[in-house]
PDB file of C-alpha atoms in Angstrom:
ATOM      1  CA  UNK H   1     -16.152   6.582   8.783  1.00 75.00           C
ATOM      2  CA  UNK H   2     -14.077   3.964   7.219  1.00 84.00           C
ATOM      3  CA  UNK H   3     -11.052   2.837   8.986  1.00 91.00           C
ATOM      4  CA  UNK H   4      -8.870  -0.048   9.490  1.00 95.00           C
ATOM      5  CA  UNK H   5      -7.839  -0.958  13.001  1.00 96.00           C
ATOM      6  CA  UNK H   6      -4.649  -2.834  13.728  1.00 97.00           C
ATOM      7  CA  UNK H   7      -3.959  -2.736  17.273  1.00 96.00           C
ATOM      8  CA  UNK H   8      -0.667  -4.291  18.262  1.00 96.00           C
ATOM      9  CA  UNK H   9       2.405  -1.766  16.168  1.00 95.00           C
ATOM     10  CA  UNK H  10       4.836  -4.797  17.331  1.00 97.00           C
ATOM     11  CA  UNK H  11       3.858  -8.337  18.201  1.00 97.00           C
ATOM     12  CA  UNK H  12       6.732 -10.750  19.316  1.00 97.00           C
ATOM     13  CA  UNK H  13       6.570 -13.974  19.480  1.00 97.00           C
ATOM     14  CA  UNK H  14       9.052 -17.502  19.779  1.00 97.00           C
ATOM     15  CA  UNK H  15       9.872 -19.860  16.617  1.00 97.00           C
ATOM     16  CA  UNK H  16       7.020 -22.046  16.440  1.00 97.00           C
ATOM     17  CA  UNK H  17       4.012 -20.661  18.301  1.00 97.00           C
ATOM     18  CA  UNK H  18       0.888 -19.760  17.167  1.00 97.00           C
ATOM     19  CA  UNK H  19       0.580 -15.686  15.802  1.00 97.00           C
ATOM     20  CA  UNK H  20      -2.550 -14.162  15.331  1.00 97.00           C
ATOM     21  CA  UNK H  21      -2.192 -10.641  13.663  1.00 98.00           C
ATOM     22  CA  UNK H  22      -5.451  -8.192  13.789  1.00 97.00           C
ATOM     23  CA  UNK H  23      -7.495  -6.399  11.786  1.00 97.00           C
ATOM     24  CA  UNK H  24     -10.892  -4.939  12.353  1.00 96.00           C
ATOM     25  CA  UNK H  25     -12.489  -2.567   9.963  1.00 95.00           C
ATOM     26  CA  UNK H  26     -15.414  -0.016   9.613  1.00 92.00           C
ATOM     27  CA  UNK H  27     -16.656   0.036   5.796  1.00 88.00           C
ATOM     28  CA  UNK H  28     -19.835   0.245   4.685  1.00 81.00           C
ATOM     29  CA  UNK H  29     -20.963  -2.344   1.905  1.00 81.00           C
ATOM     30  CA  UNK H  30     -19.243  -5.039   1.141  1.00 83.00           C
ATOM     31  CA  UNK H  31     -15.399  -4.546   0.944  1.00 89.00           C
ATOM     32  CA  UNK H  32     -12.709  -6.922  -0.253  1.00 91.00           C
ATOM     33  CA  UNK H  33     -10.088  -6.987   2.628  1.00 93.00           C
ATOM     34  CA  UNK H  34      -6.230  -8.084   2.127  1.00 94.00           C
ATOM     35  CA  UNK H  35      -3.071  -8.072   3.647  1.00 96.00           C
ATOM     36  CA  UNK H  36      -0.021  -7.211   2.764  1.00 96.00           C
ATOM     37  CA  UNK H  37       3.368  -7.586   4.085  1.00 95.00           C
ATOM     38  CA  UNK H  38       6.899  -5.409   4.009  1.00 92.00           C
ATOM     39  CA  UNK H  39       9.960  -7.564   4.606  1.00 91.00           C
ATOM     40  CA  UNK H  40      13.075  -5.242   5.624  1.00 84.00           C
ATOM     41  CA  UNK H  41      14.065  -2.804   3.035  1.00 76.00           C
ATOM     42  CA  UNK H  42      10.946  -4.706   0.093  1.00 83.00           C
ATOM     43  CA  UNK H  43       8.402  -3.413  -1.369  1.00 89.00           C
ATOM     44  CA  UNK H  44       4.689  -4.157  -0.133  1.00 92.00           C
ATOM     45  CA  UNK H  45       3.456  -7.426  -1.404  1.00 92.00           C
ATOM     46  CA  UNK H  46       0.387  -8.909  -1.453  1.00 92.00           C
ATOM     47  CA  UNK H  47      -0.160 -11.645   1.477  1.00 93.00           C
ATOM     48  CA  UNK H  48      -3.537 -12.710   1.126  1.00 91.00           C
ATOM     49  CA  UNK H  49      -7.459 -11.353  -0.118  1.00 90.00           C
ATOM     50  CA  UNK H  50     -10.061 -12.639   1.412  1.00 87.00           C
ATOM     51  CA  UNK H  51     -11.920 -13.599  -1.240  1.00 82.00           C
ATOM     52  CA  UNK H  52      -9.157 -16.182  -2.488  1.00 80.00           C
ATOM     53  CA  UNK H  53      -9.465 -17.926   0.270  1.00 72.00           C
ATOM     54  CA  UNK H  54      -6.154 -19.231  -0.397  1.00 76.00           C
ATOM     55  CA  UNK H  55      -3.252 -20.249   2.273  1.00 77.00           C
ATOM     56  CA  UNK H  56       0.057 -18.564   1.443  1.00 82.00           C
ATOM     57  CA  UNK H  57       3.179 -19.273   2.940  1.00 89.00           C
ATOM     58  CA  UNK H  58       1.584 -21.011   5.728  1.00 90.00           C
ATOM     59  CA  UNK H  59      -0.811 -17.867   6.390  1.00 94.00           C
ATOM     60  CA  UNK H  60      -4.975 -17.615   6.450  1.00 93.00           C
ATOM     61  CA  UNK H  61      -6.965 -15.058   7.156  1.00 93.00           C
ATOM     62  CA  UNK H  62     -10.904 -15.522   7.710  1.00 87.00           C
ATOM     63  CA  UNK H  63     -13.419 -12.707   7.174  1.00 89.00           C
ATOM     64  CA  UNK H  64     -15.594 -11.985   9.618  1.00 90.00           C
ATOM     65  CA  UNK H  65     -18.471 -10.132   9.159  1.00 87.00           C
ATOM     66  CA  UNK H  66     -20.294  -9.817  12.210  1.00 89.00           C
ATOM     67  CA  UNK H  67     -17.357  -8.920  13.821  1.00 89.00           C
ATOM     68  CA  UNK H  68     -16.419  -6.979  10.558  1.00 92.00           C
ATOM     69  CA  UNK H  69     -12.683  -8.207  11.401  1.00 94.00           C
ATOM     70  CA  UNK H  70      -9.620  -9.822   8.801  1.00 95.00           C
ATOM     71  CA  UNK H  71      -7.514 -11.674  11.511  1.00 96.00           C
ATOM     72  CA  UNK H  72      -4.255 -12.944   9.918  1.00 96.00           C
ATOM     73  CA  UNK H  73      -2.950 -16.430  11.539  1.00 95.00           C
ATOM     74  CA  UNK H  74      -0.362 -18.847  11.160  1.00 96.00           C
ATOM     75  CA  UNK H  75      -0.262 -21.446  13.482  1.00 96.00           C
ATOM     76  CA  UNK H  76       3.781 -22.054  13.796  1.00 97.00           C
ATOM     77  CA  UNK H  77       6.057 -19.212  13.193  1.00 97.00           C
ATOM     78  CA  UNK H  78       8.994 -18.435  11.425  1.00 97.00           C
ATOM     79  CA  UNK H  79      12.175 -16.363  12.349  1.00 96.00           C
ATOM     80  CA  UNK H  80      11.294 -15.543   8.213  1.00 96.00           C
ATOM     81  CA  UNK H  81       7.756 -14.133   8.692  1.00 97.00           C
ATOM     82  CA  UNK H  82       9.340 -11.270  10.561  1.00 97.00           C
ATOM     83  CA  UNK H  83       8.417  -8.268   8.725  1.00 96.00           C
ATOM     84  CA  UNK H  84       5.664  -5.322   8.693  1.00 95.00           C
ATOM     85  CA  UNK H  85       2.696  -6.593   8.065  1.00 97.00           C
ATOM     86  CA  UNK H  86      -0.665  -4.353   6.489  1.00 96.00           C
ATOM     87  CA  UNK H  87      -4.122  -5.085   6.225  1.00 97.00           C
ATOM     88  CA  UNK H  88      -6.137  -2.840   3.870  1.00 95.00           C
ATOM     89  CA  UNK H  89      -9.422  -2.516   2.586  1.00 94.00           C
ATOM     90  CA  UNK H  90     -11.079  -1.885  -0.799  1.00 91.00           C
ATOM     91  CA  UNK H  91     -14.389  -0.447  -1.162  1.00 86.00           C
ATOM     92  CA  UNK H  92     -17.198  -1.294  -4.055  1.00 83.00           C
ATOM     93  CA  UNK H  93     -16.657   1.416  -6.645  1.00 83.00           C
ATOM     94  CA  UNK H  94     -13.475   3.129  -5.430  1.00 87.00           C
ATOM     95  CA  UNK H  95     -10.093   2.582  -6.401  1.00 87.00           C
ATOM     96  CA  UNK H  96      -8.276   3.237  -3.441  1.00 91.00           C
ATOM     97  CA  UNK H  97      -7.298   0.912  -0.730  1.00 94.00           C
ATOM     98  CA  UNK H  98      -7.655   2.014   2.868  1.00 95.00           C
ATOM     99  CA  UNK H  99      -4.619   0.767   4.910  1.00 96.00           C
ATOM    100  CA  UNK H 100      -4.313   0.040   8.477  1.00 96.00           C
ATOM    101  CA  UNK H 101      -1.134   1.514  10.588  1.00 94.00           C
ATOM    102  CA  UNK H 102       0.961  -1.958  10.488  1.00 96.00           C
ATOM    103  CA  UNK H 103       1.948  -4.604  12.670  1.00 97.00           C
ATOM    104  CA  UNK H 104       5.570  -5.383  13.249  1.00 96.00           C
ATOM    105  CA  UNK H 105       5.629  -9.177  13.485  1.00 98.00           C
ATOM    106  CA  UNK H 106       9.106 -10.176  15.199  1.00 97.00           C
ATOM    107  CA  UNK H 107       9.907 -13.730  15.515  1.00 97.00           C
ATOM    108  CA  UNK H 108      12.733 -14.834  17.874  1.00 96.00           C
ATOM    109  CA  UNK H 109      14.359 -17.539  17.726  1.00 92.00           C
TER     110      UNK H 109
ATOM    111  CA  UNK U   1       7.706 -12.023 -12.122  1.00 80.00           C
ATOM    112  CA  UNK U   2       7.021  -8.417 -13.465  1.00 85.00           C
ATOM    113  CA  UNK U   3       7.567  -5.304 -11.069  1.00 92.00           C
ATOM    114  CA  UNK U   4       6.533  -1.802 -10.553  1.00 96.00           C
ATOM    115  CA  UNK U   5       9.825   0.038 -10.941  1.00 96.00           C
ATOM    116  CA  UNK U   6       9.899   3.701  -9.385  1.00 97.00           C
ATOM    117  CA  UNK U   7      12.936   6.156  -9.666  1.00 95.00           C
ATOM    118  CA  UNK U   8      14.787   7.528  -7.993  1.00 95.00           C
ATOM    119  CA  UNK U   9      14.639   5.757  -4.606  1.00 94.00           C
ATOM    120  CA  UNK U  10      15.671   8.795  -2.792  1.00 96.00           C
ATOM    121  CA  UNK U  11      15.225  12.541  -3.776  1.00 96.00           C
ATOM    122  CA  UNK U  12      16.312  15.404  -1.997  1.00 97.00           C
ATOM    123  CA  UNK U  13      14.864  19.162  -2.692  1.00 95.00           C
ATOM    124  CA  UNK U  14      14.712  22.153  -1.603  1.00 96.00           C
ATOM    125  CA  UNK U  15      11.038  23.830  -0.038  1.00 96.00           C
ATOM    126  CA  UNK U  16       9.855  25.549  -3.328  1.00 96.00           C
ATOM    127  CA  UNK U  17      11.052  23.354  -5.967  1.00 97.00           C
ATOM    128  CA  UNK U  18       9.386  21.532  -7.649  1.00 97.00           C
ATOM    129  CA  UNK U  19      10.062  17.442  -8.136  1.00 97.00           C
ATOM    130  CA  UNK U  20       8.710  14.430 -10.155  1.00 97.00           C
ATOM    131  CA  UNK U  21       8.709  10.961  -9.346  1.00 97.00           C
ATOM    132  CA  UNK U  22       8.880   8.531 -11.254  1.00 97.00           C
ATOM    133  CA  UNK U  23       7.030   5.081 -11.818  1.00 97.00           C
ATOM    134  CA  UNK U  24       7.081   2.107 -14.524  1.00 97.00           C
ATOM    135  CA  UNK U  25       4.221   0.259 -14.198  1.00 97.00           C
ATOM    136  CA  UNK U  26       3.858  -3.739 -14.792  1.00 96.00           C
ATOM    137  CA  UNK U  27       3.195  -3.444 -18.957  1.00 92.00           C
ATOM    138  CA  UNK U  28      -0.440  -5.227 -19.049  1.00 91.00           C
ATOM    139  CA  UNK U  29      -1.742  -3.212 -16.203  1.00 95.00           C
ATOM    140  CA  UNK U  30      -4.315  -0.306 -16.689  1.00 94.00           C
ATOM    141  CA  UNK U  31      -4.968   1.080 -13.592  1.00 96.00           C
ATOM    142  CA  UNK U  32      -2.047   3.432 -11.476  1.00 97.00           C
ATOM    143  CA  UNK U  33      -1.787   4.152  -8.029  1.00 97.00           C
ATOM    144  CA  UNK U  34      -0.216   6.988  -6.245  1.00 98.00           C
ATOM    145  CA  UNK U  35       0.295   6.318  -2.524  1.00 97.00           C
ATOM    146  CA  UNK U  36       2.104   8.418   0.191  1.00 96.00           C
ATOM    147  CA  UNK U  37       3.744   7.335   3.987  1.00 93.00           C
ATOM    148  CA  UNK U  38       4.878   9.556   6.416  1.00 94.00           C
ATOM    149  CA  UNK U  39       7.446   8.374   8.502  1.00 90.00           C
ATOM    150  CA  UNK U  40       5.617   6.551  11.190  1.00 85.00           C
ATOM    151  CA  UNK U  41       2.046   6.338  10.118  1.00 89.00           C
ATOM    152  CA  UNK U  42      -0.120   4.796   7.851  1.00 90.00           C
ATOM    153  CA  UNK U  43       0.227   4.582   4.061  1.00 94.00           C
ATOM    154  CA  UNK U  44      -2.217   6.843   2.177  1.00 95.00           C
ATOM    155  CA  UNK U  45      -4.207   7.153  -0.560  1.00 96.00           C
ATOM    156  CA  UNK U  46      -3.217  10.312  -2.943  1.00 97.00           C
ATOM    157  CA  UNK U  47      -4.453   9.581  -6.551  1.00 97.00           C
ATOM    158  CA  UNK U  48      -5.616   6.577  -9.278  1.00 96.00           C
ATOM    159  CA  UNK U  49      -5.328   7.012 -12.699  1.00 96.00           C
ATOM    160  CA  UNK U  50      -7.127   5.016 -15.608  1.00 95.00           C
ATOM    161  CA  UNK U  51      -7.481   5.976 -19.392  1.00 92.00           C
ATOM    162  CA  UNK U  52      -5.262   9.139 -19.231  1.00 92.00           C
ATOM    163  CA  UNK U  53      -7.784  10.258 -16.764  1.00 94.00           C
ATOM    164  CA  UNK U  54      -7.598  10.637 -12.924  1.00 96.00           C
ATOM    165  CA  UNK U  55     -10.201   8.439 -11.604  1.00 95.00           C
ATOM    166  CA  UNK U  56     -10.035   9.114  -7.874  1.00 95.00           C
ATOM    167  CA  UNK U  57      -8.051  11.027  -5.670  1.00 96.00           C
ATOM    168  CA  UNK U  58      -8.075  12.198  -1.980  1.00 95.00           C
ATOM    169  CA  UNK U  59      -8.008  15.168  -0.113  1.00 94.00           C
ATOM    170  CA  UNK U  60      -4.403  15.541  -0.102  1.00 95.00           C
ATOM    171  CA  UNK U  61      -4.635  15.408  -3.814  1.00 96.00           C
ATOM    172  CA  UNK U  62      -4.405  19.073  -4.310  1.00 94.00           C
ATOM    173  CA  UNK U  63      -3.680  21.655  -6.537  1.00 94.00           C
ATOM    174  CA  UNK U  64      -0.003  21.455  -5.926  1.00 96.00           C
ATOM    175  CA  UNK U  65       0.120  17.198  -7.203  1.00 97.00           C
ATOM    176  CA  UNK U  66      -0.313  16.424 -10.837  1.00 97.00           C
ATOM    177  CA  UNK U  67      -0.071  12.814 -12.418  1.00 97.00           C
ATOM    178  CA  UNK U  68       0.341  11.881 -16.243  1.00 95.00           C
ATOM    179  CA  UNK U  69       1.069   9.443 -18.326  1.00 92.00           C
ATOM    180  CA  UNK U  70       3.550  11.134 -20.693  1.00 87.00           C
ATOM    181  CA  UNK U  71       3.924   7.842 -22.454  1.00 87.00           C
ATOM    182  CA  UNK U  72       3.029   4.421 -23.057  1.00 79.00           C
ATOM    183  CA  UNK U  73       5.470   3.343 -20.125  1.00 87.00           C
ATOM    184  CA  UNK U  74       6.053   5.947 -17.058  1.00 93.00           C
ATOM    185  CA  UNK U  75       3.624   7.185 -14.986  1.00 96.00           C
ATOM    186  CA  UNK U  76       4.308  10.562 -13.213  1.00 97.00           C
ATOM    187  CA  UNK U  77       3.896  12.144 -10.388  1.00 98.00           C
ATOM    188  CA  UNK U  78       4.843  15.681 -10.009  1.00 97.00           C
ATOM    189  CA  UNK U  79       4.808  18.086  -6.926  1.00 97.00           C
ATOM    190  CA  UNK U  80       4.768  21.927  -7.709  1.00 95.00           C
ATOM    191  CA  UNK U  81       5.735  24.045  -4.898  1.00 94.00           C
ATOM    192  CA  UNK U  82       7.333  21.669  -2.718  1.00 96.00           C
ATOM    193  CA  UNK U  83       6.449  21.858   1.190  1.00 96.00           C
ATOM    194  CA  UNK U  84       8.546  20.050   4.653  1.00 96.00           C
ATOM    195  CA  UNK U  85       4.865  18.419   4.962  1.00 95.00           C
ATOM    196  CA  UNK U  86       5.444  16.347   1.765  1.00 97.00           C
ATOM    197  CA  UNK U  87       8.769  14.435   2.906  1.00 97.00           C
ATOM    198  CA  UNK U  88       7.420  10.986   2.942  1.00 96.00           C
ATOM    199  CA  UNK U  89       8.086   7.498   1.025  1.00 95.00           C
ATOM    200  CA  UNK U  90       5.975   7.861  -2.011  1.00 97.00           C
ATOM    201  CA  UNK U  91       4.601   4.886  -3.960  1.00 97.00           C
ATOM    202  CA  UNK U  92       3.482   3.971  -7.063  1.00 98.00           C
ATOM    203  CA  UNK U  93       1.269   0.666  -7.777  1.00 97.00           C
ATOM    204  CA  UNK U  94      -0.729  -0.772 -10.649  1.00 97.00           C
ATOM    205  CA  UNK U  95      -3.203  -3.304 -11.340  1.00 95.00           C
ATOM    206  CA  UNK U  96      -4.961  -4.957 -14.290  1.00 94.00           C
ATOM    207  CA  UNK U  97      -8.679  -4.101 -13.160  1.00 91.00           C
ATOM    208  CA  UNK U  98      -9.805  -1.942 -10.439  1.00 87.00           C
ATOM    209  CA  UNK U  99     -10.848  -4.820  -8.757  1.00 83.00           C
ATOM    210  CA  UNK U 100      -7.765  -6.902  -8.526  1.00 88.00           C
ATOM    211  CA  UNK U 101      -4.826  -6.555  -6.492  1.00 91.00           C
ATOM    212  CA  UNK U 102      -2.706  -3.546  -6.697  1.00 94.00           C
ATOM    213  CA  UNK U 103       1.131  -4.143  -7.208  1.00 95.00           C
ATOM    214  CA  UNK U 104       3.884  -2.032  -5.105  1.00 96.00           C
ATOM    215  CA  UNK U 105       7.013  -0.571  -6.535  1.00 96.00           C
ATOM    216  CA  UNK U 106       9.545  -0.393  -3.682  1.00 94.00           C
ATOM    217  CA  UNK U 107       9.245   3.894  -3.087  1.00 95.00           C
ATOM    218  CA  UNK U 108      11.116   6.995  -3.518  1.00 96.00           C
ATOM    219  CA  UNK U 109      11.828   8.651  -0.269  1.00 96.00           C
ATOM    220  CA  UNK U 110      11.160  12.347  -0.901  1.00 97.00           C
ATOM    221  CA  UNK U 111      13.052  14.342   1.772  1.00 97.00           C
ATOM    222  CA  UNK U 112      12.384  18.161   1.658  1.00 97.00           C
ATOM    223  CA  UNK U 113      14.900  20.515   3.097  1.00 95.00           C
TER     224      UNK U 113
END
């Protein structure tokens, strides 16, 4: 079946330490994998896709396909990164991305 | 930066009736996105649209949903018959190819009475 797996709903952590958000996913093929986040009262954006390999807003995310998981990581936090944050997958020859149930990132200061 | 634009951000009905949301897509994009939440799970998949055509949609897709494209700027989504199962934030997306990333207009809330 495919489904995305984030664990943690809510994930708080101090100004400055290291967050690692999960993902793990069960998709056949080869799917592109992103994440997206929600700041309070916005509109999904897009975060990151794996195969940009980009860092963005101090953020990375590897793919892992052996252990077919899309951790997102940043290694200092920011009381600003607090927000909702999605990872979803895309599938070869579909349209429609499959999202994950969220992870509320809180960062206290 | 260019934005998906939906209206109206929150729409209240009745069971029964029957309501249409609406969505502006960003203007060089050719593929449209219908997506539901339900208040406390996970966003969901409901329809894509490409060429004036539904291109995929997912079970809860059903005879009571329609989409068009009534003109060269809105995109539409319209729910018959109304049910208290279809209160949920509702949004619309777009994206230049179907394999580049989809953007997010900020919801309508649909509550259903």
């Amino acid at each position: 079946a495919q489904r995305v797996t984030q664990p943690e709903k809510l994930l708080s952590v101090f100004k400055g330490a290291p967050v690692e958000l999960k993902c793990n996913y069960s998709y056949s093929g080869s799917p592109e994998l992103f994440w997206y986040v929600q700041y309070s009262r916005q509109r999904l954006q897009l975060l990151l896709r794996h195969i940009s390999r980009e860092s963005i807003k101090g953020f990375t995310a590897d793919l892992n396909k052996g252990e077919t998981s899309f951790h997102l990581k940043k290694p200092f936090a920011q009381e600003e990164d607090s927000a909702m944050y999605y990872c979803a997958v895309l599938g070869p020859g579909t349209y429609k991305y499959i999202f994950g149930t969220g992870t509320r990132l809180k960062v206290l200061a | 930066e260019p934005e998906v634009t939906q209206t109206p951000s929150h729409q209240v009905t009745q069971m029964g009736q029957e309501v249409i949301l609406r969505c502006v897509p960003i203007s060089n994009h050719l593929y449209f996105y219908w997506y539901r939440q339900i208040l406390g799970q996970k966003v969901e998949f409901l329809v894509s649209f490409y060429n004036n055509e539904i291109s995929e949609k997912s079970e809860i897709f059903d005879d009571q949903f329609s989409v068009e494209r009534p003109d060269g700027s809105n995109f539409t989504l319209k729910i018959r018959s109304t049910k208290l199962e279809d209160s949920a934030m509702y949004f619309c997306a777009s994206s230049k190819d179907s394999n580049q990333p989809q953007h997010f207009g900020d919801g309508t809330r649909l509550s259903i009475l």
